């Protein structure tokens, strides 16, 4: 995809009559059509079309708010997510997820979020994440074994099962894949429901909240928290001194010695269960699909993983090309493809005045494909992420967000994706069974629009 890249604007005097400057964008019936495509389950296509027609700063009238501002430049992302992050809070679009997952780090408001972040940050330290490498590799080994004799697989489904296995064992020491009531189905249904509820331009209040909760129960998306409570209870009944993430979370304290309550632990575990499995599953799905479409990149990865000695989990530092493949896949298909905020007070975002109460959407999907930043933006070139690659704006690549609300589990997700990809490609070569790459669709995460069928060929 390519599109015009408007020059940065730093001064916009208001025109006569006091009218406020607004970036280009659709009006009237055209704007209504864009909103219909967003609410109809095609937000990715709608936003890409706006970028192609109007450039990387777009205004869309969305009532009853002052409007929606869509930003697709890294300096704009840095302004909203970091430099002026206190002026931009989580908007109503996160409320459906909040109703399903509770007040975890993904959805919590500022006071709750700040306290939880301080308590939880040490749980995801480099040391603790590194200690989970063996579990990540073991989950990939179980997948390799499960594929024995299977000529074709549904890649997205397999990667969701694999990453759910990793998260289940990392959190609880439990196998969530074989459970009779696996959270996987509820998490998938929740994606559909959250997308629909977030796309409807209606004021959020008690009525819509009750509708979302009722729909969640009807479509099977309301059971995640109940299952998490059962898993926590079962884990605490076990005897032993395991060092899983749940144990670390229960033992964590803030500077004043305060701990998380039972409900707060449930909400954080629910959030990590959803975000920690889904985002990595999609990163692996797109990585393997892209490697099938680019055989030279795949051959280089196979040569790299074959050269790693021993049978245990690889050291990610020994896998620079594998790591670059994951980074490039997340550039083209960032799991969190859009980051929304609400402006608390009037602001100026790199030359664009944004009134208080406006919705702001920073789109990693479009930033990652902006031709002013990335040469050949639609091409798959992992060399962009090798050590000798040219320097770029630090917000040119933001698959995990940025600023204080950047993903706390980014290190966990990157390590898992690299180790799992290395293990799978050491044993199997995966080829797309159909023509061309899957078409992406913008749910809460960026998923393939349909099944991704892959043919398996055993290696070695």
Tab-separated table of C-alpha atoms in Angstrom:
chain	number	residue	atom	x	y	z
A	1	UNK	CA	0.000	0.000	0.000
A	2	UNK	CA	1.183	3.482	-0.677
A	3	UNK	CA	-0.290	6.904	-0.294
A	4	UNK	CA	0.537	10.570	-0.224
A	5	UNK	CA	2.682	11.792	2.618
A	6	UNK	CA	1.771	15.309	3.574
A	7	UNK	CA	4.591	17.548	4.800
A	8	UNK	CA	4.632	18.318	8.495
A	9	UNK	CA	2.561	21.393	9.326
A	10	UNK	CA	3.748	23.591	12.151
A	11	UNK	CA	1.632	26.738	11.859
A	12	UNK	CA	-2.029	27.000	10.898
A	13	UNK	CA	-3.453	30.468	11.508
A	14	UNK	CA	-7.212	30.297	11.843
A	15	UNK	CA	-8.998	31.657	8.745
A	16	UNK	CA	-11.243	34.736	8.931
A	17	UNK	CA	-14.354	34.259	11.006
A	18	UNK	CA	-12.615	32.216	13.681
A	19	UNK	CA	-13.079	28.841	11.978
A	20	UNK	CA	-10.622	26.250	13.240
A	21	UNK	CA	-8.223	24.574	10.824
A	22	UNK	CA	-8.992	20.939	10.174
A	23	UNK	CA	-6.981	18.441	8.127
A	24	UNK	CA	-8.430	17.087	4.894
A	25	UNK	CA	-10.967	14.305	5.080
A	26	UNK	CA	-14.406	13.205	3.886
A	27	UNK	CA	-17.519	15.184	4.691
A	28	UNK	CA	-21.231	14.514	4.471
A	29	UNK	CA	-22.252	11.359	2.653
A	30	UNK	CA	-18.636	10.310	2.098
A	31	UNK	CA	-17.936	10.487	5.837
A	32	UNK	CA	-21.099	8.487	6.535
A	33	UNK	CA	-19.879	5.828	4.105
A	34	UNK	CA	-16.518	5.576	5.858
A	35	UNK	CA	-18.224	5.211	9.254
A	36	UNK	CA	-20.502	2.524	7.803
A	37	UNK	CA	-17.486	0.532	6.597
A	38	UNK	CA	-15.888	0.840	10.033
A	39	UNK	CA	-19.047	-0.284	11.842
A	40	UNK	CA	-19.574	-3.001	9.215
A	41	UNK	CA	-16.382	-4.791	10.170
A	42	UNK	CA	-13.998	-3.255	7.608
A	43	UNK	CA	-12.162	-0.535	9.576
A	44	UNK	CA	-8.746	-1.426	8.156
A	45	UNK	CA	-9.862	-0.890	4.570
A	46	UNK	CA	-11.654	2.330	5.522
A	47	UNK	CA	-8.550	3.805	7.198
A	48	UNK	CA	-6.228	2.679	4.392
A	49	UNK	CA	-8.552	4.345	1.887
A	50	UNK	CA	-8.474	7.597	3.857
A	51	UNK	CA	-4.665	7.494	3.923
A	52	UNK	CA	-4.439	6.836	0.180
A	53	UNK	CA	-6.792	9.709	-0.661
A	54	UNK	CA	-6.062	12.382	1.946
A	55	UNK	CA	-2.552	11.711	3.280
A	56	UNK	CA	-1.216	10.878	6.707
A	57	UNK	CA	-3.323	13.377	8.711
A	58	UNK	CA	-7.082	13.001	8.315
A	59	UNK	CA	-10.121	14.512	10.023
A	60	UNK	CA	-13.393	12.575	10.155
A	61	UNK	CA	-16.592	14.128	11.622
A	62	UNK	CA	-17.931	11.710	14.238
A	63	UNK	CA	-20.802	12.947	16.379
A	64	UNK	CA	-21.407	13.615	19.236
A	65	UNK	CA	-17.658	14.233	19.640
A	66	UNK	CA	-15.696	17.103	18.064
A	67	UNK	CA	-14.394	14.578	15.549
A	68	UNK	CA	-11.873	11.835	14.881
A	69	UNK	CA	-8.270	12.707	13.970
A	70	UNK	CA	-6.282	9.924	12.288
A	71	UNK	CA	-2.475	10.240	12.479
A	72	UNK	CA	0.034	8.194	10.475
A	73	UNK	CA	3.407	9.840	11.117
A	74	UNK	CA	5.900	8.779	13.816
A	75	UNK	CA	6.324	12.276	15.242
A	76	UNK	CA	2.553	12.463	15.734
A	77	UNK	CA	2.609	9.078	17.464
A	78	UNK	CA	5.382	10.238	19.781
A	79	UNK	CA	3.467	13.419	20.635
A	80	UNK	CA	0.236	11.588	21.521
A	81	UNK	CA	1.708	8.471	23.150
A	82	UNK	CA	4.727	9.984	24.931
A	83	UNK	CA	5.406	13.742	24.861
A	84	UNK	CA	1.800	14.701	25.733
A	85	UNK	CA	0.575	11.336	26.962
A	86	UNK	CA	-1.100	12.789	30.074
A	87	UNK	CA	-3.458	14.724	27.799
A	88	UNK	CA	-4.649	11.571	26.007
A	89	UNK	CA	-6.682	8.952	27.859
A	90	UNK	CA	-8.238	5.637	26.865
A	91	UNK	CA	-11.476	6.329	24.958
A	92	UNK	CA	-14.853	4.605	24.919
A	93	UNK	CA	-13.610	2.129	22.292
A	94	UNK	CA	-11.876	0.186	25.083
A	95	UNK	CA	-15.032	-0.139	27.171
A	96	UNK	CA	-16.292	-3.360	25.504
A	97	UNK	CA	-12.975	-5.045	26.318
A	98	UNK	CA	-13.156	-3.633	29.834
A	99	UNK	CA	-16.552	-5.287	30.301
A	100	UNK	CA	-15.087	-8.637	29.209
A	101	UNK	CA	-11.627	-8.541	30.806
A	102	UNK	CA	-12.003	-6.161	33.743
A	103	UNK	CA	-9.671	-3.362	34.826
A	104	UNK	CA	-6.343	-4.769	33.663
A	105	UNK	CA	-3.476	-2.729	32.267
A	106	UNK	CA	-5.034	-2.745	28.798
A	107	UNK	CA	-8.289	-1.084	29.845
A	108	UNK	CA	-7.827	0.511	33.289
A	109	UNK	CA	-8.223	4.225	33.858
A	110	UNK	CA	-5.256	6.343	34.946
A	111	UNK	CA	-5.286	5.909	38.746
A	112	UNK	CA	-5.818	2.146	38.658
A	113	UNK	CA	-3.467	1.743	35.716
A	114	UNK	CA	-0.625	3.662	37.395
A	115	UNK	CA	-0.787	1.604	40.601
A	116	UNK	CA	-1.014	-1.716	38.730
A	117	UNK	CA	1.856	-0.832	36.417
A	118	UNK	CA	4.190	-0.092	39.346
A	119	UNK	CA	3.329	-3.407	41.000
A	120	UNK	CA	3.440	-5.578	37.871
A	121	UNK	CA	6.494	-4.131	36.077
A	122	UNK	CA	9.018	-6.284	38.023
A	123	UNK	CA	7.040	-9.451	37.183
A	124	UNK	CA	7.972	-8.920	33.513
A	125	UNK	CA	11.628	-8.202	34.190
A	126	UNK	CA	14.201	-9.448	31.694
A	127	UNK	CA	15.280	-12.092	34.204
A	128	UNK	CA	11.766	-13.472	34.750
A	129	UNK	CA	10.982	-13.504	31.037
A	130	UNK	CA	14.272	-15.259	30.222
A	131	UNK	CA	13.432	-17.949	32.795
A	132	UNK	CA	10.381	-18.899	30.682
A	133	UNK	CA	12.403	-19.724	27.553
A	134	UNK	CA	12.273	-23.460	28.242
A	135	UNK	CA	8.448	-23.402	28.544
A	136	UNK	CA	8.165	-21.483	25.261
A	137	UNK	CA	10.409	-23.960	23.464
A	138	UNK	CA	8.570	-26.926	25.026
A	139	UNK	CA	5.238	-25.619	23.721
A	140	UNK	CA	6.732	-25.395	20.225
A	141	UNK	CA	8.049	-28.976	20.580
A	142	UNK	CA	4.566	-30.188	21.509
A	143	UNK	CA	3.216	-28.497	18.396
A	144	UNK	CA	5.894	-30.163	16.246
A	145	UNK	CA	4.872	-33.525	17.688
A	146	UNK	CA	1.160	-32.805	17.199
A	147	UNK	CA	1.761	-32.048	13.514
A	148	UNK	CA	3.201	-35.507	12.853
A	149	UNK	CA	1.308	-37.014	9.931
A	150	UNK	CA	-0.665	-33.817	9.195
A	151	UNK	CA	-0.233	-32.729	5.560
A	152	UNK	CA	-2.174	-29.438	5.968
A	153	UNK	CA	-2.930	-27.231	8.974
A	154	UNK	CA	-4.964	-24.111	9.741
A	155	UNK	CA	-2.034	-21.894	10.694
A	156	UNK	CA	-3.878	-19.190	12.661
A	157	UNK	CA	-5.723	-21.789	14.721
A	158	UNK	CA	-2.533	-23.723	15.409
A	159	UNK	CA	-0.626	-20.612	16.474
A	160	UNK	CA	-3.480	-19.549	18.760
A	161	UNK	CA	-3.398	-22.971	20.419
A	162	UNK	CA	0.399	-22.851	20.754
A	163	UNK	CA	0.538	-19.400	22.341
A	164	UNK	CA	-2.391	-20.229	24.627
A	165	UNK	CA	-0.324	-23.233	25.736
A	166	UNK	CA	2.639	-20.956	26.492
A	167	UNK	CA	0.593	-18.406	28.417
A	168	UNK	CA	-1.296	-21.082	30.356
A	169	UNK	CA	1.866	-22.756	31.541
A	170	UNK	CA	3.670	-19.453	32.178
A	171	UNK	CA	0.758	-18.103	34.233
A	172	UNK	CA	-0.643	-21.174	35.973
A	173	UNK	CA	1.534	-24.147	35.116
A	174	UNK	CA	-1.658	-25.429	33.433
A	175	UNK	CA	-2.451	-26.896	30.011
A	176	UNK	CA	-5.236	-24.680	28.659
A	177	UNK	CA	-5.294	-26.294	25.209
A	178	UNK	CA	-6.711	-29.649	26.311
A	179	UNK	CA	-9.210	-28.255	28.808
A	180	UNK	CA	-12.844	-28.964	28.073
A	181	UNK	CA	-13.643	-25.249	28.265
A	182	UNK	CA	-10.574	-23.597	26.762
A	183	UNK	CA	-10.612	-19.776	26.824
A	184	UNK	CA	-9.672	-19.710	23.131
A	185	UNK	CA	-13.254	-19.697	21.811
A	186	UNK	CA	-14.304	-16.951	24.212
A	187	UNK	CA	-11.323	-14.808	23.247
A	188	UNK	CA	-12.124	-15.161	19.522
A	189	UNK	CA	-15.795	-14.275	20.071
A	190	UNK	CA	-14.737	-11.310	22.175
A	191	UNK	CA	-12.741	-9.910	19.245
A	192	UNK	CA	-15.848	-9.810	17.062
A	193	UNK	CA	-17.973	-8.237	19.768
A	194	UNK	CA	-15.433	-5.629	20.838
A	195	UNK	CA	-14.883	-4.565	17.226
A	196	UNK	CA	-18.605	-4.097	16.645
A	197	UNK	CA	-19.231	-2.221	19.899
A	198	UNK	CA	-16.193	0.018	19.455
A	199	UNK	CA	-17.126	0.911	15.867
A	200	UNK	CA	-20.594	2.237	16.671
A	201	UNK	CA	-20.526	6.044	17.124
A	202	UNK	CA	-22.901	6.128	20.104
A	203	UNK	CA	-22.453	7.645	23.568
A	204	UNK	CA	-21.303	5.071	26.096
A	205	UNK	CA	-23.384	4.650	29.215
A	206	UNK	CA	-25.188	2.060	31.361
A	207	UNK	CA	-27.520	1.003	28.530
A	208	UNK	CA	-24.853	0.144	25.923
A	209	UNK	CA	-22.749	-1.465	28.666
A	210	UNK	CA	-25.582	-3.852	29.550
A	211	UNK	CA	-26.133	-4.652	25.861
A	212	UNK	CA	-22.446	-5.543	25.424
A	213	UNK	CA	-22.463	-7.755	28.501
A	214	UNK	CA	-25.607	-9.567	27.348
A	215	UNK	CA	-24.172	-10.066	23.862
A	216	UNK	CA	-20.905	-11.323	25.357
A	217	UNK	CA	-22.776	-14.016	27.255
A	218	UNK	CA	-24.886	-14.968	24.232
A	219	UNK	CA	-21.968	-15.289	21.813
A	220	UNK	CA	-19.666	-17.082	24.221
A	221	UNK	CA	-17.383	-14.145	25.028
A	222	UNK	CA	-18.398	-13.635	28.624
A	223	UNK	CA	-16.694	-16.572	30.290
A	224	UNK	CA	-13.044	-15.543	30.313
A	225	UNK	CA	-13.041	-14.059	33.819
A	226	UNK	CA	-15.010	-16.983	35.262
A	227	UNK	CA	-12.508	-19.447	33.788
A	228	UNK	CA	-9.610	-17.388	35.087
A	229	UNK	CA	-11.079	-17.441	38.602
A	230	UNK	CA	-11.326	-21.235	38.415
A	231	UNK	CA	-7.752	-21.525	37.170
A	232	UNK	CA	-6.447	-19.256	39.939
A	233	UNK	CA	-8.312	-21.278	42.584
A	234	UNK	CA	-7.020	-24.565	41.174
A	235	UNK	CA	-3.462	-23.256	41.009
A	236	UNK	CA	-3.507	-22.090	44.638
A	237	UNK	CA	-4.740	-25.483	45.793
A	238	UNK	CA	-1.615	-27.116	44.400
A	239	UNK	CA	1.312	-27.746	46.690
A	240	UNK	CA	4.770	-26.570	45.654
A	241	UNK	CA	6.998	-23.576	45.189
A	242	UNK	CA	6.422	-22.925	41.481
A	243	UNK	CA	7.656	-19.626	40.068
A	244	UNK	CA	4.939	-19.067	37.476
A	245	UNK	CA	3.705	-15.552	36.709
A	246	UNK	CA	0.607	-15.955	38.869
A	247	UNK	CA	2.777	-16.692	41.897
A	248	UNK	CA	4.968	-13.681	41.168
A	249	UNK	CA	1.888	-11.493	40.654
A	250	UNK	CA	0.351	-12.549	43.958
A	251	UNK	CA	3.618	-11.807	45.768
A	252	UNK	CA	4.219	-8.410	44.111
A	253	UNK	CA	3.959	-5.242	46.206
A	254	UNK	CA	4.157	-1.529	45.496
A	255	UNK	CA	6.529	0.881	47.261
A	256	UNK	CA	4.085	1.158	50.187
A	257	UNK	CA	3.864	-2.620	50.582
A	258	UNK	CA	0.360	-2.888	49.100
A	259	UNK	CA	-0.618	-5.939	47.081
A	260	UNK	CA	-3.205	-6.545	44.377
A	261	UNK	CA	-6.637	-7.700	45.515
A	262	UNK	CA	-8.168	-10.978	44.320
A	263	UNK	CA	-10.299	-9.111	41.773
A	264	UNK	CA	-7.320	-7.087	40.536
A	265	UNK	CA	-5.259	-10.258	40.061
A	266	UNK	CA	-8.155	-11.836	38.164
A	267	UNK	CA	-8.432	-8.815	35.863
A	268	UNK	CA	-4.698	-8.690	35.160
A	269	UNK	CA	-4.522	-12.425	34.489
A	270	UNK	CA	-7.556	-12.202	32.185
A	271	UNK	CA	-5.898	-9.357	30.286
A	272	UNK	CA	-2.583	-11.139	29.920
A	273	UNK	CA	-4.338	-14.345	28.893
A	274	UNK	CA	-6.118	-12.485	26.090
A	275	UNK	CA	-3.376	-10.106	24.962
A	276	UNK	CA	-0.452	-12.420	25.660
A	277	UNK	CA	-1.762	-15.255	23.515
A	278	UNK	CA	-3.481	-13.365	20.701
A	279	UNK	CA	-0.782	-10.860	19.758
A	280	UNK	CA	2.022	-13.432	19.581
A	281	UNK	CA	-0.187	-15.887	17.705
A	282	UNK	CA	-0.799	-13.287	15.017
A	283	UNK	CA	2.892	-12.313	14.849
A	284	UNK	CA	3.765	-15.979	14.240
A	285	UNK	CA	0.959	-16.461	11.733
A	286	UNK	CA	2.065	-13.526	9.598
A	287	UNK	CA	5.758	-14.443	9.963
A	288	UNK	CA	5.222	-17.972	8.634
A	289	UNK	CA	2.901	-16.811	5.841
A	290	UNK	CA	5.459	-14.222	4.717
A	291	UNK	CA	8.313	-16.741	4.825
A	292	UNK	CA	6.293	-18.972	2.494
A	293	UNK	CA	5.868	-16.079	0.063
A	294	UNK	CA	9.565	-15.095	0.268
A	295	UNK	CA	11.614	-18.324	-0.058
A	296	UNK	CA	15.034	-16.631	0.032
A	297	UNK	CA	14.242	-15.093	3.416
A	298	UNK	CA	13.014	-18.502	4.606
A	299	UNK	CA	16.174	-20.262	3.431
A	300	UNK	CA	18.305	-17.765	5.329
A	301	UNK	CA	16.239	-18.381	8.475
A	302	UNK	CA	16.522	-22.158	8.089
A	303	UNK	CA	20.305	-21.884	7.697
A	304	UNK	CA	20.462	-19.765	10.851
A	305	UNK	CA	18.388	-22.063	13.060
A	306	UNK	CA	20.157	-25.184	11.733
A	307	UNK	CA	23.497	-23.691	12.820
A	308	UNK	CA	22.430	-23.277	16.461
A	309	UNK	CA	24.091	-26.059	18.504
A	310	UNK	CA	22.279	-28.283	20.970
A	311	UNK	CA	18.680	-29.419	21.314
A	312	UNK	CA	17.486	-27.002	23.989
A	313	UNK	CA	15.899	-23.560	23.470
A	314	UNK	CA	18.026	-21.281	21.338
A	315	UNK	CA	19.539	-18.070	22.627
A	316	UNK	CA	17.637	-15.240	20.873
A	317	UNK	CA	20.947	-13.366	20.557
A	318	UNK	CA	22.104	-16.170	18.239
A	319	UNK	CA	19.114	-15.606	15.940
A	320	UNK	CA	19.438	-12.080	14.480
A	321	UNK	CA	17.751	-12.981	11.178
A	322	UNK	CA	14.901	-14.846	12.897
A	323	UNK	CA	14.365	-11.838	15.161
A	324	UNK	CA	14.439	-9.522	12.131
A	325	UNK	CA	11.812	-11.682	10.390
A	326	UNK	CA	9.476	-11.305	13.376
A	327	UNK	CA	10.080	-7.540	13.511
A	328	UNK	CA	9.400	-7.122	9.789
A	329	UNK	CA	6.251	-9.242	10.013
A	330	UNK	CA	5.012	-7.004	12.830
A	331	UNK	CA	5.861	-3.959	10.732
A	332	UNK	CA	3.640	-5.154	7.901
A	333	UNK	CA	0.978	-6.643	10.166
A	334	UNK	CA	1.192	-5.092	13.646
A	335	UNK	CA	-1.090	-7.051	16.017
A	336	UNK	CA	-2.247	-3.776	17.624
A	337	UNK	CA	-2.965	-1.982	14.353
A	338	UNK	CA	-4.665	1.081	15.879
A	339	UNK	CA	-4.221	2.977	19.164
A	340	UNK	CA	-7.076	5.282	20.163
A	341	UNK	CA	-7.113	8.085	22.698
A	342	UNK	CA	-9.398	10.952	23.777
A	343	UNK	CA	-7.954	14.460	24.129
A	344	UNK	CA	-8.535	15.867	27.625
A	345	UNK	CA	-7.636	19.464	26.723
A	346	UNK	CA	-7.033	21.416	23.524
A	347	UNK	CA	-3.722	20.491	21.944
A	348	UNK	CA	-1.624	20.936	18.828
A	349	UNK	CA	-0.309	17.691	17.342
A	350	UNK	CA	2.652	18.606	15.144
A	351	UNK	CA	0.754	21.488	13.599
A	352	UNK	CA	-2.784	20.095	13.737
A	353	UNK	CA	-5.062	21.702	16.366
A	354	UNK	CA	-7.024	19.026	18.266
A	355	UNK	CA	-9.961	20.265	20.398
A	356	UNK	CA	-10.659	18.831	23.832
A	357	UNK	CA	-12.928	15.789	23.675
A	358	UNK	CA	-11.762	14.733	20.215
A	359	UNK	CA	-11.037	11.135	19.374
A	360	UNK	CA	-7.467	10.535	18.196
A	361	UNK	CA	-6.345	7.374	16.389
A	362	UNK	CA	-2.641	6.662	15.946
A	363	UNK	CA	-2.380	3.884	13.361
A	364	UNK	CA	0.761	1.705	13.539
A	365	UNK	CA	-0.484	-0.127	10.426
A	366	UNK	CA	-0.251	3.081	8.384
A	367	UNK	CA	2.877	4.432	10.101
A	368	UNK	CA	4.619	1.141	9.299
A	369	UNK	CA	3.624	1.468	5.632
A	370	UNK	CA	4.181	5.185	5.183
A	371	UNK	CA	6.437	5.546	2.092
A	372	UNK	CA	7.995	8.706	3.514
A	373	UNK	CA	9.528	6.529	6.251
A	374	UNK	CA	9.877	3.061	4.759
A	375	UNK	CA	11.270	2.515	1.227
A	376	UNK	CA	9.217	-0.104	-0.618
A	377	UNK	CA	6.752	-0.092	2.295
A	378	UNK	CA	4.684	-3.074	1.123
A	379	UNK	CA	7.754	-5.279	0.563
A	380	UNK	CA	8.990	-7.894	3.045
A	381	UNK	CA	12.614	-7.086	3.898
A	382	UNK	CA	13.835	-8.274	7.326
A	383	UNK	CA	17.229	-6.632	6.666
A	384	UNK	CA	15.561	-3.360	7.757
A	385	UNK	CA	15.961	-4.633	11.327
A	386	UNK	CA	19.538	-5.878	11.281
A	387	UNK	CA	22.179	-3.990	13.231
A	388	UNK	CA	23.593	-2.247	10.155
A	389	UNK	CA	20.191	-0.878	9.030
A	390	UNK	CA	19.816	2.921	8.815
A	391	UNK	CA	18.542	4.723	11.874
A	392	UNK	CA	14.900	5.765	11.859
A	393	UNK	CA	12.514	7.682	14.085
A	394	UNK	CA	11.974	5.684	17.273
A	395	UNK	CA	8.215	5.815	16.741
A	396	UNK	CA	8.422	4.580	13.147
A	397	UNK	CA	7.953	1.003	14.466
A	398	UNK	CA	5.440	0.678	17.304
A	399	UNK	CA	3.766	-2.758	17.228
A	400	UNK	CA	3.609	-2.657	21.046
A	401	UNK	CA	2.483	0.969	21.337
A	402	UNK	CA	4.636	3.564	23.053
A	403	UNK	CA	4.973	5.901	25.998
A	404	UNK	CA	3.968	4.929	29.508
A	405	UNK	CA	1.119	2.719	28.200
A	406	UNK	CA	3.337	0.677	25.925
A	407	UNK	CA	2.803	-3.078	26.249
A	408	UNK	CA	4.320	-4.390	29.488
A	409	UNK	CA	4.644	-7.861	27.943
A	410	UNK	CA	6.584	-6.776	24.844
A	411	UNK	CA	9.736	-8.604	25.935
A	412	UNK	CA	7.730	-11.766	26.656
A	413	UNK	CA	6.040	-11.619	23.241
A	414	UNK	CA	9.248	-10.992	21.271
A	415	UNK	CA	11.173	-13.769	23.017
A	416	UNK	CA	8.302	-16.203	22.538
A	417	UNK	CA	7.858	-15.391	18.844
A	418	UNK	CA	11.569	-15.782	18.071
A	419	UNK	CA	12.024	-19.035	20.007
A	420	UNK	CA	8.841	-20.621	18.644
A	421	UNK	CA	9.561	-19.598	15.061
A	422	UNK	CA	13.081	-21.039	15.329
A	423	UNK	CA	11.796	-24.355	16.710
A	424	UNK	CA	9.022	-24.764	14.135
A	425	UNK	CA	11.281	-23.927	11.180
A	426	UNK	CA	13.942	-26.286	12.463
A	427	UNK	CA	11.543	-29.198	11.991
A	428	UNK	CA	9.059	-28.125	9.309
A	429	UNK	CA	8.783	-26.057	6.164
A	430	UNK	CA	5.372	-24.454	5.809
A	431	UNK	CA	3.936	-23.430	2.421
A	432	UNK	CA	0.730	-21.538	1.730
A	433	UNK	CA	-1.803	-23.935	0.220
A	434	UNK	CA	-3.590	-21.170	-1.663
A	435	UNK	CA	-2.434	-18.365	-3.960
A	436	UNK	CA	-1.090	-15.159	-2.435
A	437	UNK	CA	-0.846	-13.926	1.113
A	438	UNK	CA	-3.945	-13.899	3.338
A	439	UNK	CA	-5.938	-10.673	3.390
A	440	UNK	CA	-5.701	-8.889	6.752
A	441	UNK	CA	-8.771	-7.814	8.658
A	442	UNK	CA	-8.799	-5.281	11.464
A	443	UNK	CA	-10.382	-6.851	14.508
A	444	UNK	CA	-9.088	-5.805	17.925
A	445	UNK	CA	-5.878	-7.342	16.590
A	446	UNK	CA	-4.873	-7.650	12.936
A	447	UNK	CA	-5.983	-11.132	11.900
A	448	UNK	CA	-6.231	-12.949	8.569
A	449	UNK	CA	-9.697	-12.534	7.085
A	450	UNK	CA	-10.134	-16.312	6.749
A	451	UNK	CA	-8.381	-19.619	7.421
A	452	UNK	CA	-4.677	-19.788	6.525
A	453	UNK	CA	-4.111	-23.291	5.147
A	454	UNK	CA	-0.451	-24.352	5.103
A	455	UNK	CA	1.137	-27.521	3.703
A	456	UNK	CA	3.707	-29.156	5.990
A	457	UNK	CA	6.985	-30.649	4.806
A	458	UNK	CA	9.190	-32.340	7.390
A	459	UNK	CA	12.801	-31.119	7.509
A	460	UNK	CA	15.795	-33.112	8.669
